[in-house]
Amino acid sequence: MSAQFIVECIDCHNRGPFFVNSTSCPNCGSAWREARYDYETIARSLPLVLPERPFDLWRYRELLPVRSPNPDLSLGEGGTPLIRATNLGMMLGCQNLYIKDERQSPTHSFKDRQAAVTVAALKEAGVTEVVIASTGNVAISYSAYAARAGIKCWAFLTSLVPGAKMREVAIYGTQVVKITGSYDQAKQVANTFARQRGLYQDTGARSIPNIEAMKTIAYEIVEQLTALLGPPSDSGNHGMPIWTAPDWYIQAVSGGMGPLGVLKGFGELFQMGLIDRIPKIAAIQAEGCAPMVHAWRLGQETATPVQAPNTQIITLATGDPGRTYTLLRQRILAASGGTFESVSDEDSYRAMHLIAKMEGLSVEPAAGVAFAGLIKLIRNGQIKPSERIVVNCTGHTMTIEKNILGEGWSRNVVLSTQAMEDSPEDGLLAALSRVAIDRFPRIAIVDDNPDVRRLIRRILQSQGNYELFEATNGREAIELAKREQPNLIILDLMMPEVDGFGVLQALEADPDTAEIPVIVVTAKELTPAEKARLKGHIQTLMQKGDFMSDDLQDEVRALLG
Ligand SMILES: Cc1ncc(COP(=O)(O)O)c(C=O)c1O
Ligand SMILES: [Zn+2]
């Protein structure tokens, strides 16, 4: 099946056929053009054909700039899961928080979409050699797809790209050119090289196949949200809109291709009447390289380039976003809204730990930036916890970079040869005695909601060594406290039968349990009278949905001494 489409210049609106090799408008010379399809026909046919197709990005082939997708080039791109972030959602008080898990792409980043579609378009046009400049992931994705397609690839990488990523690029047979300088400088060198040799060069957000590839994220999200949450409530109305859109799409940005493409996807879906809103976009940058955020805060249409990016998160080190920022800003202002925000490297690393420990996803620092941005925007009230939020988890670092974990993440067991010879059993025990102490602090978790018990258990077990007990109501809690003599109790207030206030009274009335410190974690908005009732009887009060794992952990450590 072939896609019927034309390209339109966004400056002079000249329309014409698409040739992957022609990268500027034949009329005005602008490098900014967009693909346009027959949306009216597609709006009718797409919902009918989709159920028959596999869940990968080629299911939207009528909306992609490849005439005849070749299955032999595919590595299974697109079709990544949309995962409900239950634990993180509870911490932030968000019922509807989802993660688009782009780590599950063939080379573990969302840039596989870009490479899959572009390489398919290049192959179709008979192109045999490409040049790319990259902060790492684009080069890896291109290298894998170029390898399959028999296209020679030149990758210009800033020398700041971690060695493990560079080697990953090299193993696919790509020519790696290491540029000692910034990413923007690497891009300039790549430009000159491609021009000199007359080779195709990836032009980032100006490339039609790149933007079209990224928009498939929007299509997948609305299909997946609909499967999870059901269709929008007014979908009985002529059968449209049929898909549920999120309120927010959050992504870490460097050059901004992702959000520009995703916004085009949501825009098309809205134009076709298939969704009822265009989501707000939150584009998150690393503080040390945040030209878009600075310009946004100042209300400027053009971003001033950051000459010397100062972030360890090299993946996001585009100092000069060029016109991508201007377009994103215009479209965000014209559509339903959105924002640009920056976060520190430290907050991003903290978010990486949090996502790994609470959701089971090991993400790369760039994706950590998106999660740190989410936390910041919820904290400062720009995103309301009641909204439907999708965070793009854009990539996975297969090698955890050294500076992420810090010290003390492993315990070393050294077996003494002599001790092992004398008595293997004793030798092993002696060696293991350094792994963990015999007796851990004992903590009782009291809550009638099993999800909350699981969340608190997970926070505690992922960050320290404790012996944990659970009680599911007040009566059980009182018995448990007397029997197990925990060093600390984490107590809910609203429970059936005996509530938290009742538990506190009973504990205090019994000399065996009167001295046990108590942290109250409650979802209840407490009245001043209730607060007064707790005063002097508990050590700490925490609000559910408004504390991070570090906060709870800090309190626990402080109380256990
Ligand atoms: C893992 C990851 N996340 C986010 C980004 C930012 O992407 P962009 O600004 O091009 O949408 C990149 C860019 O390479 C990336 O590799
Ligand atoms: Zn033009």
Coordinates of C-alpha atoms and ligand atoms in Angstrom, one line a residue:
M1 CA 0.0 0.0 0.0
S2 CA 1.4 3.4 -0.8
A3 CA 1.0 6.6 1.1
Q4 CA -0.6 9.5 -0.8
F5 CA 0.9 12.7 0.3
I6 CA 2.5 16.0 -0.7
V7 CA 4.9 18.3 1.1
E8 CA 4.0 21.9 1.9
C9 CA 6.5 24.7 2.6
I10 CA 5.6 26.3 6.0
D11 CA 6.9 29.6 4.7
C12 CA 5.4 30.1 1.2
H13 CA 2.9 27.2 1.3
N14 CA 4.2 25.9 -2.0
R15 CA 3.1 22.3 -2.4
G16 CA 4.7 19.6 -4.3
P17 CA 5.8 15.9 -4.4
F18 CA 8.2 14.5 -1.8
F19 CA 11.8 13.5 -2.7
V20 CA 13.9 12.5 0.3
N21 CA 17.0 14.0 -1.2
S22 CA 15.5 17.4 -1.8
T23 CA 15.6 19.2 1.5
S24 CA 14.4 22.7 0.6
C25 CA 11.4 24.4 -0.9
P26 CA 11.9 24.7 -4.7
N27 CA 10.0 28.0 -4.6
C28 CA 11.5 29.9 -1.7
G29 CA 14.4 27.8 -0.6
S30 CA 13.1 27.3 3.0
A31 CA 14.3 24.1 4.7
W32 CA 11.0 23.9 6.7
R33 CA 8.3 21.8 5.0
E34 CA 5.7 19.4 6.2
A35 CA 4.0 16.3 4.9
R36 CA 0.2 16.6 4.2
Y37 CA -2.1 13.7 3.6
D38 CA -5.7 13.2 2.6
Y39 CA -7.0 13.5 6.1
E40 CA -10.6 13.2 5.2
T41 CA -10.3 9.8 3.6
I42 CA -7.8 8.6 6.3
A43 CA -10.1 9.7 9.1
R44 CA -12.7 7.3 7.8
S45 CA -10.5 4.4 6.8
L46 CA -7.9 4.3 9.6
P47 CA -10.2 3.2 12.5
L48 CA -11.4 0.3 10.2
V49 CA -8.0 -1.0 9.0
L50 CA -6.1 -0.7 12.3
P51 CA -7.6 -3.7 14.2
E52 CA -6.2 -6.0 11.5
R53 CA -2.6 -4.7 11.8
P54 CA 0.3 -5.5 14.1
F55 CA 1.1 -3.0 16.8
D56 CA 4.2 -1.3 15.3
L57 CA 4.6 2.1 13.7
W58 CA 3.9 0.8 10.2
R59 CA 0.3 0.4 11.2
Y60 CA 0.0 4.1 10.4
R61 CA 1.6 3.6 7.0
E62 CA -1.0 5.8 5.2
L63 CA 0.4 8.7 7.3
L64 CA 4.1 8.0 6.7
P65 CA 6.4 9.2 3.9
V66 CA 7.4 5.8 2.7
R67 CA 5.6 4.6 -0.4
S68 CA 6.0 0.9 0.2
P69 CA 7.5 -0.1 3.5
N70 CA 9.9 -3.0 3.2
P71 CA 9.4 -5.5 6.1
D72 CA 12.9 -6.8 5.6
L73 CA 14.3 -3.5 6.9
S74 CA 12.2 -3.6 10.1
L75 CA 13.5 -4.3 13.6
G76 CA 10.1 -4.1 15.2
E77 CA 10.1 -0.4 15.7
G78 CA 7.2 1.4 17.5
G79 CA 4.5 -0.3 19.3
T80 CA 6.1 0.3 22.7
P81 CA 4.0 -0.3 25.8
L82 CA 2.1 2.4 27.7
I83 CA 2.6 1.5 31.3
R84 CA 0.6 2.9 34.2
A85 CA 3.0 4.4 36.8
T86 CA 1.1 3.1 39.8
N87 CA 3.7 3.7 42.5
L88 CA 5.0 7.0 41.3
G89 CA 1.5 8.1 40.6
M90 CA 0.5 7.4 44.2
M91 CA 3.5 9.3 45.4
L92 CA 2.6 12.3 43.4
G93 CA -1.2 11.9 43.9
C94 CA -1.8 11.2 40.2
Q95 CA -4.3 8.6 39.3
N96 CA -3.6 8.8 35.6
L97 CA 0.1 8.8 35.1
Y98 CA 1.4 6.7 32.2
I99 CA 4.9 6.0 30.9
K100 CA 5.4 5.5 27.1
D101 CA 8.3 3.0 27.4
E102 CA 10.4 3.8 24.4
R103 CA 13.3 1.9 26.0
Q104 CA 11.6 -1.2 24.5
S105 CA 12.6 0.0 21.0
P106 CA 15.1 -2.1 19.0
T107 CA 18.2 -0.2 20.1
H108 CA 16.5 1.1 23.3
S109 CA 15.7 4.7 22.5
F110 CA 12.8 6.5 20.8
K111 CA 15.2 7.6 18.0
D112 CA 14.7 4.1 16.5
R113 CA 11.4 5.6 15.0
Q114 CA 13.4 8.3 13.3
A115 CA 16.0 5.9 11.9
A116 CA 13.4 3.3 10.8
V117 CA 11.3 5.7 8.8
T118 CA 14.2 7.7 7.4
V119 CA 16.3 4.7 6.4
A120 CA 13.2 3.2 4.7
A121 CA 12.6 6.4 2.8
L122 CA 16.3 6.6 1.8
K123 CA 16.4 3.0 0.7
E124 CA 13.3 3.5 -1.4
A125 CA 15.1 6.5 -3.1
G126 CA 18.3 4.4 -3.7
V127 CA 20.5 6.4 -1.3
T128 CA 23.5 4.4 -0.2
E129 CA 25.5 6.6 2.2
V130 CA 24.4 8.9 5.0
V131 CA 26.0 11.3 7.4
I132 CA 24.7 12.1 10.9
A133 CA 25.8 14.1 13.9
S134 CA 24.6 12.8 17.2
T135 CA 24.8 13.0 21.0
G136 CA 24.7 9.2 20.9
N137 CA 21.3 7.6 20.5
V138 CA 20.6 8.8 17.0
A139 CA 23.9 7.4 15.8
I140 CA 23.1 4.0 17.4
S141 CA 19.6 3.9 15.9
Y142 CA 20.8 4.9 12.4
S143 CA 23.7 2.5 12.6
A144 CA 21.4 -0.5 13.3
Y145 CA 18.9 0.4 10.5
A146 CA 21.6 1.4 8.0
A147 CA 23.3 -2.0 8.7
R148 CA 20.1 -3.8 7.7
A149 CA 19.5 -1.6 4.7
G150 CA 23.0 -1.8 3.3
I151 CA 23.6 1.9 3.7
K152 CA 27.0 3.2 4.8
C153 CA 26.8 5.5 7.8
W154 CA 29.1 8.2 9.0
A155 CA 28.5 9.3 12.6
F156 CA 30.0 12.5 13.9
L157 CA 29.9 12.3 17.7
T158 CA 31.0 14.8 20.3
S159 CA 33.9 13.3 22.3
L160 CA 31.7 13.8 25.4
V161 CA 29.5 10.9 24.4
P162 CA 30.2 8.0 26.8
G163 CA 32.7 5.4 25.4
A164 CA 30.2 2.6 25.7
K165 CA 27.7 4.4 23.4
M166 CA 30.5 5.1 20.9
R167 CA 31.5 1.5 20.8
E168 CA 27.8 0.5 20.3
V169 CA 27.8 2.8 17.2
A170 CA 31.0 1.2 15.9
I171 CA 29.9 -2.4 16.2
Y172 CA 27.3 -1.9 13.5
G173 CA 30.0 -1.0 11.1
T174 CA 29.5 2.8 11.2
Q175 CA 32.4 5.1 10.6
V176 CA 32.7 6.9 14.0
V177 CA 34.2 10.4 13.8
K178 CA 34.9 11.7 17.3
I179 CA 34.9 15.5 17.5
T180 CA 36.6 17.1 20.4
G181 CA 34.1 19.9 20.9
S182 CA 30.5 20.5 21.6
Y183 CA 27.6 18.7 19.8
D184 CA 26.8 21.9 17.8
Q185 CA 30.4 21.9 16.6
A186 CA 30.2 18.2 15.7
K187 CA 27.1 19.1 13.6
Q188 CA 29.0 21.8 11.8
V189 CA 31.8 19.4 10.9
A190 CA 29.3 16.8 9.8
N191 CA 27.5 19.4 7.6
T192 CA 30.7 20.4 5.9
F193 CA 31.7 16.8 5.3
A194 CA 28.3 15.9 3.8
R195 CA 28.3 18.9 1.6
Q196 CA 31.9 18.3 0.4
R197 CA 31.0 14.7 -0.6
G198 CA 27.5 15.3 -1.8
L199 CA 26.1 12.9 0.8
Y200 CA 22.6 12.8 2.4
Q201 CA 22.7 14.3 5.9
D202 CA 20.1 13.9 8.6
T203 CA 18.6 17.4 9.1
G204 CA 17.0 16.8 12.5
A205 CA 13.6 18.5 12.9
R206 CA 13.7 19.8 9.4
S207 CA 13.6 16.3 7.9
I208 CA 10.1 15.2 6.9
P209 CA 10.7 11.5 7.6
N210 CA 12.0 12.3 11.1
I211 CA 9.0 14.4 12.1
E212 CA 6.6 11.9 10.6
A213 CA 8.3 9.1 12.5
M214 CA 8.0 10.9 15.8
K215 CA 4.3 11.6 15.3
T216 CA 3.5 7.9 15.5
I217 CA 4.1 8.2 19.3
A218 CA 1.0 10.4 19.4
Y219 CA -1.1 7.9 17.5
E220 CA 0.1 5.0 19.7
I221 CA -0.6 6.9 22.9
V222 CA -4.2 7.7 22.0
E223 CA -4.9 4.1 20.9
Q224 CA -3.3 2.8 24.1
L225 CA -5.0 5.2 26.4
T226 CA -8.4 4.3 24.8
A227 CA -7.7 0.6 25.5
L228 CA -6.8 1.4 29.1
L229 CA -9.4 4.0 29.9
G230 CA -12.1 3.6 27.4
P231 CA -13.2 6.0 24.6
P232 CA -14.0 9.6 25.3
S233 CA -17.4 10.1 26.9
D234 CA -19.1 11.9 23.9
S235 CA -17.9 9.3 21.4
G236 CA -21.4 8.2 20.7
N237 CA -21.7 11.3 18.7
H238 CA -21.3 10.1 15.0
G239 CA -18.7 7.7 16.4
M240 CA -16.2 10.5 16.8
P241 CA -13.9 11.4 18.6
I242 CA -13.1 7.8 19.1
W243 CA -9.7 8.0 20.9
T244 CA -8.8 9.3 24.4
A245 CA -6.1 11.9 24.4
P246 CA -3.9 12.7 27.4
D247 CA -3.9 16.2 29.0
W248 CA -0.1 16.3 29.0
Y249 CA 2.8 14.9 27.0
I250 CA 6.1 15.3 28.8
Q251 CA 9.5 14.7 27.1
A252 CA 13.1 15.6 27.7
V253 CA 14.3 17.7 24.8
S254 CA 17.6 18.5 23.1
G255 CA 16.9 19.6 19.6
G256 CA 13.1 19.3 20.1
M257 CA 12.3 17.0 17.2
G258 CA 10.3 14.6 19.4
P259 CA 7.8 17.2 20.7
L260 CA 7.5 18.8 17.3
G261 CA 6.7 15.5 15.7
V262 CA 4.4 14.4 18.5
L263 CA 2.5 17.7 18.4
K264 CA 2.0 17.2 14.6
G265 CA 0.6 13.8 15.3
F266 CA -1.9 15.1 17.9
G267 CA -2.7 18.0 15.6
E268 CA -3.6 15.6 12.8
L269 CA -5.7 13.4 15.1
F270 CA -7.6 16.5 16.3
Q271 CA -8.0 17.8 12.7
M272 CA -9.4 14.4 11.7
G273 CA -11.8 14.5 14.6
L274 CA -10.4 11.4 16.2
I275 CA -9.5 13.1 19.5
D276 CA -11.2 15.9 21.4
R277 CA -8.2 17.9 22.5
I278 CA -4.6 18.6 21.7
P279 CA -2.5 17.7 24.7
K280 CA -0.3 20.3 26.4
I281 CA 3.3 19.7 25.8
A282 CA 6.0 20.0 28.5
A283 CA 9.4 20.1 27.1
I284 CA 12.1 19.6 29.7
Q285 CA 15.7 20.6 29.4
A286 CA 18.8 20.0 31.5
E287 CA 19.5 23.3 33.4
G288 CA 23.0 23.5 32.1
C289 CA 21.8 23.5 28.5
A290 CA 18.3 25.0 28.4
P291 CA 18.2 27.6 25.6
M292 CA 14.5 26.9 25.0
V293 CA 13.5 27.4 28.7
H294 CA 15.4 30.7 28.9
A295 CA 13.7 32.0 25.8
W296 CA 10.3 30.8 26.9
R297 CA 10.6 32.5 30.3
L298 CA 11.5 35.7 28.6
G299 CA 8.7 35.4 26.1
Q300 CA 11.1 35.3 23.2
E301 CA 10.4 33.8 19.8
T302 CA 14.0 32.9 19.2
A303 CA 16.3 31.0 21.5
T304 CA 19.7 32.4 22.2
P305 CA 22.2 29.5 21.7
V306 CA 24.1 28.1 24.7
Q307 CA 27.7 28.2 23.6
A308 CA 29.1 26.0 26.3
P309 CA 26.6 23.5 27.6
N310 CA 27.2 22.7 31.2
T311 CA 25.5 19.4 31.9
Q312 CA 26.7 15.8 32.3
I313 CA 23.6 14.7 30.4
I314 CA 25.3 14.8 27.0
T315 CA 22.3 13.3 25.2
L316 CA 20.5 16.6 25.7
A317 CA 23.4 19.0 24.9
T318 CA 22.0 20.8 21.9
G319 CA 23.1 24.4 22.6
D320 CA 21.3 25.9 19.5
P321 CA 17.8 24.6 18.9
G322 CA 17.3 27.0 16.0
R323 CA 13.9 27.3 14.5
T324 CA 12.6 24.2 16.2
Y325 CA 12.1 26.2 19.4
T326 CA 10.3 29.0 17.5
L327 CA 7.9 26.5 15.9
L328 CA 7.3 24.6 19.1
R329 CA 6.5 27.8 21.0
Q330 CA 4.1 29.0 18.3
R331 CA 2.3 25.7 18.2
I332 CA 2.2 25.4 22.0
L333 CA 0.7 28.9 22.3
A334 CA -1.7 28.3 19.4
A335 CA -2.9 24.8 20.6
S336 CA -4.1 24.0 24.1
G337 CA -0.9 25.2 25.9
G338 CA 2.1 23.7 27.5
T339 CA 5.4 24.8 28.9
F340 CA 9.2 24.6 28.9
E341 CA 11.0 23.7 32.1
S342 CA 14.5 22.9 33.2
V343 CA 15.8 20.6 35.9
S344 CA 19.3 20.0 37.4
D345 CA 21.5 17.0 36.6
E346 CA 21.2 16.0 40.3
D347 CA 17.4 16.0 40.3
S348 CA 17.5 14.0 37.1
Y349 CA 19.7 11.4 38.7
R350 CA 17.5 11.3 41.7
A351 CA 14.5 10.7 39.4
M352 CA 16.4 7.9 37.6
H353 CA 16.8 6.1 41.0
L354 CA 13.2 6.7 41.8
I355 CA 11.9 5.3 38.5
A356 CA 14.1 2.3 38.8
K357 CA 13.2 1.6 42.4
M358 CA 9.5 2.4 42.3
E359 CA 8.5 1.4 38.8
G360 CA 11.1 -1.2 37.8
L361 CA 12.4 0.9 34.8
S362 CA 16.1 1.6 34.4
V363 CA 16.1 4.7 32.3
E364 CA 18.9 6.8 30.9
P365 CA 19.8 10.2 32.3
A366 CA 18.0 12.0 29.5
A367 CA 14.8 10.2 30.4
G368 CA 15.5 11.0 34.1
V369 CA 15.2 14.7 33.0
A370 CA 11.6 14.1 31.9
F371 CA 10.6 12.5 35.2
A372 CA 12.4 15.2 37.2
G373 CA 10.4 17.7 35.1
L374 CA 7.1 15.9 35.8
I375 CA 7.8 16.1 39.6
K376 CA 8.7 19.8 39.4
L377 CA 5.6 20.7 37.3
I378 CA 3.3 18.8 39.7
R379 CA 5.0 20.4 42.7
N380 CA 4.7 23.9 41.3
G381 CA 1.0 23.4 40.4
Q382 CA 1.4 23.7 36.6
I383 CA 0.2 20.1 36.1
K384 CA -2.8 19.1 38.2
P385 CA -2.7 15.7 39.7
S386 CA -6.1 15.0 38.3
E387 CA -4.9 15.3 34.7
R388 CA -4.1 12.5 32.4
I389 CA -0.3 12.5 32.0
V390 CA 2.0 10.6 29.6
V391 CA 5.8 10.8 30.1
N392 CA 7.9 9.6 27.3
C393 CA 10.6 7.4 28.7
T394 CA 12.9 8.0 25.8
G395 CA 15.8 5.8 26.4
H396 CA 17.7 3.1 28.4
T397 CA 21.4 3.3 29.1
M398 CA 22.6 -0.3 28.8
T399 CA 25.6 0.7 30.8
I400 CA 24.9 2.7 33.9
E401 CA 27.3 5.5 33.8
K402 CA 29.7 5.7 36.8
N403 CA 28.6 9.0 38.2
I404 CA 25.0 7.9 38.5
L405 CA 25.2 5.3 41.2
G406 CA 27.7 7.0 43.5
E407 CA 29.7 5.0 46.1
G408 CA 28.6 2.0 48.0
W409 CA 26.2 0.4 45.5
S410 CA 27.8 -3.0 45.8
R411 CA 29.1 -5.1 48.7
N412 CA 32.3 -7.0 48.1
V413 CA 32.8 -10.4 49.5
V414 CA 36.4 -11.5 49.6
L415 CA 36.9 -15.2 50.4
S416 CA 40.0 -15.9 52.4
T417 CA 41.8 -18.9 50.9
Q418 CA 43.1 -20.0 54.3
A419 CA 39.6 -19.8 56.0
M420 CA 38.0 -21.7 53.1
E421 CA 40.7 -24.4 53.4
D422 CA 40.2 -24.7 57.1
S423 CA 36.4 -24.9 57.0
P424 CA 34.5 -23.8 53.9
E425 CA 31.3 -23.4 55.9
D426 CA 32.9 -21.0 58.5
G427 CA 34.8 -19.3 55.7
L428 CA 31.6 -18.5 53.8
L429 CA 29.8 -17.3 57.0
A430 CA 32.7 -15.1 58.0
A431 CA 32.8 -13.6 54.5
L432 CA 29.1 -13.0 54.4
S433 CA 29.0 -11.5 57.9
R434 CA 30.2 -8.3 56.2
V435 CA 27.2 -8.3 53.8
A436 CA 24.5 -7.5 56.3
I437 CA 24.0 -7.1 60.0
D438 CA 22.0 -9.8 61.8
R439 CA 19.2 -7.6 63.0
F440 CA 17.6 -4.9 61.1
P441 CA 15.3 -2.1 62.5
R442 CA 11.7 -3.3 62.7
I443 CA 9.0 -1.2 61.1
A444 CA 5.2 -1.8 61.1
I445 CA 3.2 -0.5 58.2
V446 CA -0.4 0.0 59.1
D447 CA -2.9 0.8 56.3
D448 CA -6.1 -0.7 55.1
N449 CA -5.2 0.0 51.4
P450 CA -3.0 -2.8 50.0
D451 CA -1.6 -0.4 47.3
V452 CA -0.4 2.0 50.0
R453 CA 1.2 -0.8 52.0
R454 CA 3.0 -2.0 48.9
L455 CA 4.2 1.5 48.1
I456 CA 5.6 2.1 51.6
R457 CA 7.1 -1.3 51.7
R458 CA 8.8 -0.7 48.4
I459 CA 10.2 2.7 49.4
L460 CA 11.6 1.2 52.6
Q461 CA 13.0 -1.9 51.1
S462 CA 14.6 -0.2 48.1
Q463 CA 16.6 2.3 50.2
G464 CA 17.5 0.5 53.4
N465 CA 17.5 -2.7 55.3
Y466 CA 14.5 -3.2 57.5
E467 CA 12.4 -6.0 58.9
L468 CA 8.9 -5.0 57.8
F469 CA 5.5 -6.0 59.2
E470 CA 2.1 -5.1 57.9
A471 CA -1.3 -4.6 59.6
T472 CA -4.4 -4.1 57.6
N473 CA -6.5 -2.4 60.3
G474 CA -6.3 -0.7 63.6
R475 CA -7.1 -3.8 65.7
E476 CA -4.4 -5.8 64.0
A477 CA -2.0 -2.9 64.4
I478 CA -2.4 -2.8 68.2
E479 CA -1.8 -6.6 68.4
L480 CA 1.1 -6.4 66.1
A481 CA 2.8 -3.6 68.0
K482 CA 2.5 -5.5 71.3
R483 CA 3.7 -8.8 69.8
E484 CA 6.5 -7.6 67.5
Q485 CA 7.7 -4.5 69.4
P486 CA 8.6 -2.6 66.2
N487 CA 11.1 0.3 66.4
L488 CA 8.8 2.4 64.4
I489 CA 5.1 2.5 63.2
I490 CA 3.9 4.0 60.0
L491 CA 0.3 4.6 60.6
D492 CA -2.8 5.5 58.4
L493 CA -5.6 7.5 60.1
M494 CA -8.7 6.5 58.3
M495 CA -9.3 2.8 58.7
P496 CA -12.4 0.7 59.4
E497 CA -13.1 -0.5 63.0
V498 CA -10.4 1.1 65.0
D499 CA -9.0 4.2 63.2
G500 CA -5.5 5.7 63.5
F501 CA -6.6 7.9 66.5
G502 CA -7.8 4.8 68.3
V503 CA -4.5 3.0 67.6
L504 CA -2.5 5.9 69.0
Q505 CA -4.7 5.8 72.2
A506 CA -4.3 2.1 72.6
L507 CA -0.5 2.2 72.1
E508 CA -0.1 5.0 74.6
A509 CA -2.2 3.2 77.2
D510 CA 0.1 0.1 77.1
P511 CA 3.6 0.6 78.7
D512 CA 4.9 -2.0 76.2
T513 CA 4.1 0.1 73.2
A514 CA 3.9 3.7 74.6
E515 CA 7.4 4.6 73.5
I516 CA 7.3 3.4 69.9
P517 CA 7.7 6.4 67.5
V518 CA 4.9 6.9 65.0
I519 CA 4.8 8.5 61.5
V520 CA 1.3 9.2 60.4
V521 CA 0.8 9.0 56.6
T522 CA -2.7 10.1 55.7
A523 CA -4.8 11.0 52.6
K524 CA -7.1 13.0 54.9
E525 CA -7.1 16.8 54.9
L526 CA -6.9 17.2 58.7
T527 CA -9.0 19.7 60.5
P528 CA -7.2 22.0 63.0
A529 CA -8.9 20.0 65.8
E530 CA -7.6 16.7 64.4
K531 CA -4.1 18.1 64.1
A532 CA -4.3 19.2 67.7
R533 CA -5.4 15.7 68.7
L534 CA -2.2 14.3 67.0
K535 CA 0.2 16.8 68.5
G536 CA 2.5 15.3 71.0
H537 CA 1.4 11.8 70.2
I538 CA 3.2 11.3 66.9
Q539 CA 6.6 12.2 65.6
T540 CA 5.8 13.1 62.0
L541 CA 2.8 13.8 59.8
M542 CA 3.0 13.2 56.1
Q543 CA 0.4 13.7 53.4
K544 CA -0.3 10.9 50.9
G545 CA 0.3 11.9 47.3
D546 CA 2.6 14.7 48.5
F547 CA 5.8 13.1 49.6
M548 CA 8.7 11.5 47.7
S549 CA 10.4 8.4 48.7
D550 CA 13.4 10.4 49.9
D551 CA 11.2 12.4 52.3
L552 CA 9.8 9.3 53.9
Q553 CA 13.2 7.6 54.0
D554 CA 14.8 10.7 55.7
E555 CA 12.1 10.7 58.4
V556 CA 12.5 7.0 59.0
R557 CA 16.3 7.3 59.3
A558 CA 16.0 10.3 61.6
L559 CA 13.5 8.5 63.9
L560 CA 15.5 5.3 64.1
G561 CA 18.6 7.3 65.0
Ligands
LIG1 C1 17.0 9.3 25.1 C2 16.7 10.7 24.6 N1 15.8 11.4 25.1 C3 15.5 12.7 24.6 C4 16.2 13.2 23.5 C5 15.8 14.5 23.0 O1 15.2 14.4 21.8 P1 14.7 15.6 20.9 O2 15.0 16.9 21.5 O3 15.3 15.4 19.6 O4 13.2 15.3 20.8 C6 17.2 12.4 22.9 C7 17.9 12.9 21.7 O5 18.8 12.3 21.2 C8 17.4 11.1 23.4 O6 18.4 10.3 22.8
ZN2 ZN 8.7 27.9 0.3

